[in-house]
């Protein structure tokens, strides 16, 4: 319906697919009436109309599952609320496993899902066959049964959301494309359409596979790319009834459901066909792409193997529709770092129907509340780097990401496309030493070093992978001698100017008004006291600070600081590329560095948490005495052009001291033994420093009040009902990764946020939040019988607050 275009709206939602309609619906639910949705053609005409309509609840992570579960609940009641039928039903779903490893993954997911009330049962192949009689089961290992999984009609569900939005006061205009976005002083000011201009305060880019182009209108990077995506529908088949559950055979890349008495079969082939490289045609509406049976054959072959009746089933319809995929297979949500009040909800990787409701709610709450309403880091658009908007990169990565949806999600799995883009200057040297690289934000980082005779490539498994002994040896070298880490991908930000100190004092929970040369470990908090950033701040001079944060947090943390700069006289510059970072860590690190410098490295002259400019191997180096591995050590910040020389000198001088190259897997093992927290895992916007056990890095009484202080003061008045606890498994065999449920005296009380095998302790260790209404006290932790659930089996564990290794940090300060 095309109506009169208003000259002003508080929010303009661009795109009338399920995402846009959901955002508009949820904004009105929050009381915002002045909401305008602009759709270039017709509601649902992009990708939404031809979706298969599966509404699965089990997602790769805890928070994504939370959003998907909300969606199913909303679709169930939407018809009663709006009067528009949705076609939503809950026939349940059966997910089968062909291999033991897949079954292990399914059981891990089942354990995670139970943490927040998703009904799920582990069933035998025989039981799976009884629920799905047309399926062959003799080659199966097992299956999951999710009785509450649903399916819906995508068009009707979108129309119901649209109707609900209108009933709530929003205007939805069709045949009104947005052709430009006006940005003034870094924030959204309005949009242009052929029918005129609309001034607005907020724009939400829900333009599906067009979202990258729409982002560009405001200078925003929206990294997604369309891909062809297929299913077919058969004529009615004997034995197919409407109550047939949805079937997922992910080892065969396929899903199947009932459709008008026949079967709808689609899937996620391992090598996909990206589409729309030259842009999406302007007239693309309710359109499909040409059939490609040759390509579809990969899915068909597997489908016939699972459901022999498909071999002779007449095909009624073949659907090849484009859908957008992102570089890591997760959708893009939230306010873009490049432009204030420009929000994104796009790139749904073929789960937009299942996730559209939750995503729309989350974005609406983010807009209205000014902050993410929950920990949305898994999908936060700020997890991306600007280079990821590059069309060639996206094209290559998209070939891989379609299949990744149904591939086993191995621990530590690395993508194979779009590699080698960001390399430290030491890359070739490390490769020659046997480095096996992983990738974070495009940076190639040495995760482990292959010992002689071993190939530096991953052999994935849920058990101990091929690199386990290599990482163990690296770990031991750091504990007993000295290890060399290339940490060049660290994000380095320089804040300088007359107001730099004031800005940081307002943002940091710790006191950064320290003499030049001091390093301060601190968090930056939101109003609720949640941890938005976890970093070190080094005062280089009165008005100059170096901020060092995790590689993955680069865009996010820079955005957090920039949005709080206001009109302060301070400039933030990302200087990451200017300096390589070499971590020299271990009890012999002092002896090693002493061979290359005249600087006094004694604890008296160079104490822990200080940073000094020194000459090292004839290079100007800023040495920072700090550690993430719990040993004596220095991070060396070396101008990029000097880095190779410094590295060569370290390697030559370290040989007889037992110097060993060490990678990020060893670092992870070392840091969990010291219970060092990791932002994005153990720390996030929903965790306060008090809950996280980081009160030692908070100065509630410092002169300038800081953001989040009031929330912490209030929290301090009450018993802490949620706290980070460290778990050490009794059994040395099982491994922990993340999201494993935590049990105390038979009751579910939390989940693991990060886990790793501690090679010194000789057990898997996990950090995780535990909740208890009366407070998580020392006594509560000491008296409980603790267990961690791994793949549906509970294993006993010891719980404690103190780090399992060197609790008094004597080694760090030695
Ligand atoms: C074959 C296939 C099967 C699928 N099956 C499932 C499934 O079973 N379950 C599931 O959850 N998901 C499924 N999906 C994925 C799902 O369809 C998508 O994730 C979802 O529809 C995306 O919704 P959207 O609102 O982001 O995008 P779209 O539906 O594409 O909506 C974007 C809208 O923006 C409009 N637009 C673009 N540019 C402009 C502009 N400049 N101005 C105004 N409007 C503009 C477009 O016209 C379009 O209507 C499937 C997808 C495919 C292709």
PDB file of C-alpha atoms in Angstrom, residues 625-770:
ATOM      1  CA  UNK A 625      55.851  -5.473  32.180  1.00  0.00           C
ATOM      2  CA  UNK A 626      52.524  -7.193  32.057  1.00  0.00           C
ATOM      3  CA  UNK A 627      51.232 -10.667  31.382  1.00  0.00           C
ATOM      4  CA  UNK A 628      48.178 -12.634  30.285  1.00  0.00           C
ATOM      5  CA  UNK A 629      49.826 -15.968  31.095  1.00  0.00           C
ATOM      6  CA  UNK A 630      50.695 -15.555  34.763  1.00  0.00           C
ATOM      7  CA  UNK A 631      54.491 -15.454  34.588  1.00  0.00           C
ATOM      8  CA  UNK A 632      57.278 -12.908  34.717  1.00  0.00           C
ATOM      9  CA  UNK A 633      57.288 -11.314  31.284  1.00  0.00           C
ATOM     10  CA  UNK A 634      57.289  -8.314  29.007  1.00  0.00           C
ATOM     11  CA  UNK A 635      55.269  -7.286  26.012  1.00  0.00           C
ATOM     12  CA  UNK A 636      57.571  -5.516  23.593  1.00  0.00           C
ATOM     13  CA  UNK A 637      55.951  -2.838  21.438  1.00  0.00           C
ATOM     14  CA  UNK A 638      58.272  -2.516  18.470  1.00  0.00           C
ATOM     15  CA  UNK A 639      57.893  -0.107  15.526  1.00  0.00           C
ATOM     16  CA  UNK A 640      56.819  -2.361  12.668  1.00  0.00           C
ATOM     17  CA  UNK A 641      59.955  -1.788  10.606  1.00  0.00           C
ATOM     18  CA  UNK A 642      62.175  -2.874  13.518  1.00  0.00           C
ATOM     19  CA  UNK A 643      60.139  -5.946  14.441  1.00  0.00           C
ATOM     20  CA  UNK A 644      61.865  -8.556  12.274  1.00  0.00           C
ATOM     21  CA  UNK A 645      65.277  -7.504  13.589  1.00  0.00           C
ATOM     22  CA  UNK A 646      64.154  -7.657  17.206  1.00  0.00           C
ATOM     23  CA  UNK A 647      62.539 -11.024  16.620  1.00  0.00           C
ATOM     24  CA  UNK A 648      65.711 -12.444  15.036  1.00  0.00           C
ATOM     25  CA  UNK A 649      67.807 -11.189  17.933  1.00  0.00           C
ATOM     26  CA  UNK A 650      65.438 -12.711  20.510  1.00  0.00           C
ATOM     27  CA  UNK A 651      65.400 -16.070  18.773  1.00  0.00           C
ATOM     28  CA  UNK A 652      69.190 -16.164  18.477  1.00  0.00           C
ATOM     29  CA  UNK A 653      69.758 -15.093  22.079  1.00  0.00           C
ATOM     30  CA  UNK A 654      67.091 -17.377  23.511  1.00  0.00           C
ATOM     31  CA  UNK A 655      68.186 -20.715  22.167  1.00  0.00           C
ATOM     32  CA  UNK A 656      70.222 -21.902  25.157  1.00  0.00           C
ATOM     33  CA  UNK A 657      67.580 -20.512  27.559  1.00  0.00           C
ATOM     34  CA  UNK A 658      64.961 -22.875  26.190  1.00  0.00           C
ATOM     35  CA  UNK A 659      63.073 -20.205  24.221  1.00  0.00           C
ATOM     36  CA  UNK A 660      60.097 -21.685  22.434  1.00  0.00           C
ATOM     37  CA  UNK A 661      57.577 -20.135  20.077  1.00  0.00           C
ATOM     38  CA  UNK A 662      54.132 -20.265  21.603  1.00  0.00           C
ATOM     39  CA  UNK A 663      50.685 -19.695  20.141  1.00  0.00           C
ATOM     40  CA  UNK A 664      47.239 -18.635  21.212  1.00  0.00           C
ATOM     41  CA  UNK A 665      46.103 -22.121  22.253  1.00  0.00           C
ATOM     42  CA  UNK A 666      48.924 -22.289  24.781  1.00  0.00           C
ATOM     43  CA  UNK A 667      48.048 -18.766  25.893  1.00  0.00           C
ATOM     44  CA  UNK A 668      44.463 -19.810  26.505  1.00  0.00           C
ATOM     45  CA  UNK A 669      45.575 -22.742  28.615  1.00  0.00           C
ATOM     46  CA  UNK A 670      47.956 -20.522  30.597  1.00  0.00           C
ATOM     47  CA  UNK A 671      45.399 -17.780  31.161  1.00  0.00           C
ATOM     48  CA  UNK A 672      42.596 -20.031  32.440  1.00  0.00           C
ATOM     49  CA  UNK A 673      44.963 -21.499  35.030  1.00  0.00           C
ATOM     50  CA  UNK A 674      45.415 -17.940  36.278  1.00  0.00           C
ATOM     51  CA  UNK A 675      41.687 -17.307  35.843  1.00  0.00           C
ATOM     52  CA  UNK A 676      42.375 -14.258  33.679  1.00  0.00           C
ATOM     53  CA  UNK A 677      39.031 -13.285  32.164  1.00  0.00           C
ATOM     54  CA  UNK A 678      38.362 -12.883  28.459  1.00  0.00           C
ATOM     55  CA  UNK A 679      36.038 -10.141  27.202  1.00  0.00           C
ATOM     56  CA  UNK A 680      33.320 -11.470  24.906  1.00  0.00           C
ATOM     57  CA  UNK A 681      33.342 -14.726  26.858  1.00  0.00           C
ATOM     58  CA  UNK A 682      33.692 -14.209  30.607  1.00  0.00           C
ATOM     59  CA  UNK A 683      33.039 -10.491  30.506  1.00  0.00           C
ATOM     60  CA  UNK A 684      30.390  -8.500  28.678  1.00  0.00           C
ATOM     61  CA  UNK A 685      27.751  -5.839  28.954  1.00  0.00           C
ATOM     62  CA  UNK A 686      25.648  -7.958  31.308  1.00  0.00           C
ATOM     63  CA  UNK A 687      28.459  -8.709  33.793  1.00  0.00           C
ATOM     64  CA  UNK A 688      29.651  -6.217  36.369  1.00  0.00           C
ATOM     65  CA  UNK A 689      33.216  -6.177  37.732  1.00  0.00           C
ATOM     66  CA  UNK A 690      31.846  -7.180  41.135  1.00  0.00           C
ATOM     67  CA  UNK A 691      30.194 -10.269  39.665  1.00  0.00           C
ATOM     68  CA  UNK A 692      33.259 -10.979  37.538  1.00  0.00           C
ATOM     69  CA  UNK A 693      35.617 -10.800  40.527  1.00  0.00           C
ATOM     70  CA  UNK A 694      37.416  -7.752  39.169  1.00  0.00           C
ATOM     71  CA  UNK A 695      36.784  -5.362  42.054  1.00  0.00           C
ATOM     72  CA  UNK A 696      40.574  -5.085  42.470  1.00  0.00           C
ATOM     73  CA  UNK A 697      40.547  -3.110  39.210  1.00  0.00           C
ATOM     74  CA  UNK A 698      37.789  -0.705  40.298  1.00  0.00           C
ATOM     75  CA  UNK A 699      38.326   2.546  42.222  1.00  0.00           C
ATOM     76  CA  UNK A 700      34.890   3.463  43.500  1.00  0.00           C
ATOM     77  CA  UNK A 701      36.356   6.328  45.489  1.00  0.00           C
ATOM     78  CA  UNK A 702      38.415   8.001  42.776  1.00  0.00           C
ATOM     79  CA  UNK A 703      37.993  11.753  42.400  1.00  0.00           C
ATOM     80  CA  UNK A 704      36.028  11.773  39.195  1.00  0.00           C
ATOM     81  CA  UNK A 705      32.844   9.662  39.163  1.00  0.00           C
ATOM     82  CA  UNK A 706      32.904   7.160  36.315  1.00  0.00           C
ATOM     83  CA  UNK A 707      30.205   5.680  34.105  1.00  0.00           C
ATOM     84  CA  UNK A 708      28.582   2.723  35.851  1.00  0.00           C
ATOM     85  CA  UNK A 709      29.756   3.723  39.333  1.00  0.00           C
ATOM     86  CA  UNK A 710      26.248   4.271  40.718  1.00  0.00           C
ATOM     87  CA  UNK A 711      25.208   0.804  39.577  1.00  0.00           C
ATOM     88  CA  UNK A 712      28.210  -0.743  41.323  1.00  0.00           C
ATOM     89  CA  UNK A 713      27.542   1.207  44.532  1.00  0.00           C
ATOM     90  CA  UNK A 714      23.973  -0.077  44.523  1.00  0.00           C
ATOM     91  CA  UNK A 715      25.072  -3.627  43.779  1.00  0.00           C
ATOM     92  CA  UNK A 716      27.559  -3.518  46.633  1.00  0.00           C
ATOM     93  CA  UNK A 717      24.730  -2.996  49.102  1.00  0.00           C
ATOM     94  CA  UNK A 718      23.188  -6.385  48.335  1.00  0.00           C
ATOM     95  CA  UNK A 719      24.537  -9.919  48.430  1.00  0.00           C
ATOM     96  CA  UNK A 720      26.017 -10.808  45.018  1.00  0.00           C
ATOM     97  CA  UNK A 721      23.511 -13.168  43.442  1.00  0.00           C
ATOM     98  CA  UNK A 722      25.692 -13.943  40.465  1.00  0.00           C
ATOM     99  CA  UNK A 723      29.430 -14.488  40.481  1.00  0.00           C
ATOM    100  CA  UNK A 724      32.167 -15.862  38.317  1.00  0.00           C
ATOM    101  CA  UNK A 725      33.498 -19.120  39.709  1.00  0.00           C
ATOM    102  CA  UNK A 726      36.409 -21.254  38.542  1.00  0.00           C
ATOM    103  CA  UNK A 727      35.874 -24.956  37.966  1.00  0.00           C
ATOM    104  CA  UNK A 728      38.477 -27.705  37.857  1.00  0.00           C
ATOM    105  CA  UNK A 729      37.163 -31.050  36.616  1.00  0.00           C
ATOM    106  CA  UNK A 730      37.993 -34.075  38.788  1.00  0.00           C
ATOM    107  CA  UNK A 731      38.417 -36.329  35.775  1.00  0.00           C
ATOM    108  CA  UNK A 732      41.482 -35.440  33.659  1.00  0.00           C
ATOM    109  CA  UNK A 733      39.862 -36.717  30.458  1.00  0.00           C
ATOM    110  CA  UNK A 734      36.892 -34.491  29.430  1.00  0.00           C
ATOM    111  CA  UNK A 735      37.409 -31.096  27.797  1.00  0.00           C
ATOM    112  CA  UNK A 736      35.500 -27.869  28.321  1.00  0.00           C
ATOM    113  CA  UNK A 737      34.812 -25.251  25.636  1.00  0.00           C
ATOM    114  CA  UNK A 738      31.880 -22.997  26.483  1.00  0.00           C
ATOM    115  CA  UNK A 739      28.194 -23.026  27.405  1.00  0.00           C
ATOM    116  CA  UNK A 740      28.387 -26.253  29.462  1.00  0.00           C
ATOM    117  CA  UNK A 741      25.731 -26.230  32.239  1.00  0.00           C
ATOM    118  CA  UNK A 742      26.901 -25.990  35.860  1.00  0.00           C
ATOM    119  CA  UNK A 743      25.090 -27.975  38.562  1.00  0.00           C
ATOM    120  CA  UNK A 744      25.234 -27.611  42.336  1.00  0.00           C
ATOM    121  CA  UNK A 745      23.688 -30.310  44.506  1.00  0.00           C
ATOM    122  CA  UNK A 746      21.618 -31.444  41.532  1.00  0.00           C
ATOM    123  CA  UNK A 747      20.286 -27.986  40.635  1.00  0.00           C
ATOM    124  CA  UNK A 748      21.180 -26.068  37.469  1.00  0.00           C
ATOM    125  CA  UNK A 749      22.885 -22.842  38.608  1.00  0.00           C
ATOM    126  CA  UNK A 750      24.902 -21.503  35.662  1.00  0.00           C
ATOM    127  CA  UNK A 751      27.017 -22.203  32.627  1.00  0.00           C
ATOM    128  CA  UNK A 752      30.661 -22.149  31.599  1.00  0.00           C
ATOM    129  CA  UNK A 753      31.673 -19.006  29.725  1.00  0.00           C
ATOM    130  CA  UNK A 754      35.120 -20.168  28.684  1.00  0.00           C
ATOM    131  CA  UNK A 755      37.025 -23.373  29.135  1.00  0.00           C
ATOM    132  CA  UNK A 756      40.420 -24.795  28.263  1.00  0.00           C
ATOM    133  CA  UNK A 757      42.711 -27.587  29.294  1.00  0.00           C
ATOM    134  CA  UNK A 758      45.243 -26.444  31.908  1.00  0.00           C
ATOM    135  CA  UNK A 759      48.459 -28.262  31.127  1.00  0.00           C
ATOM    136  CA  UNK A 760      50.087 -27.470  34.492  1.00  0.00           C
ATOM    137  CA  UNK A 761      47.001 -28.401  36.513  1.00  0.00           C
ATOM    138  CA  UNK A 762      46.418 -31.460  34.319  1.00  0.00           C
ATOM    139  CA  UNK A 763      42.679 -30.982  34.041  1.00  0.00           C
ATOM    140  CA  UNK A 764      40.155 -29.040  31.993  1.00  0.00           C
ATOM    141  CA  UNK A 765      39.294 -25.739  33.640  1.00  0.00           C
ATOM    142  CA  UNK A 766      36.307 -23.515  33.125  1.00  0.00           C
ATOM    143  CA  UNK A 767      35.154 -20.078  34.197  1.00  0.00           C
ATOM    144  CA  UNK A 768      31.430 -19.626  34.575  1.00  0.00           C
ATOM    145  CA  UNK A 769      28.769 -17.537  36.254  1.00  0.00           C
ATOM    146  CA  UNK A 770      26.773 -19.101  39.050  1.00  0.00           C
TER     147      UNK A 770
END
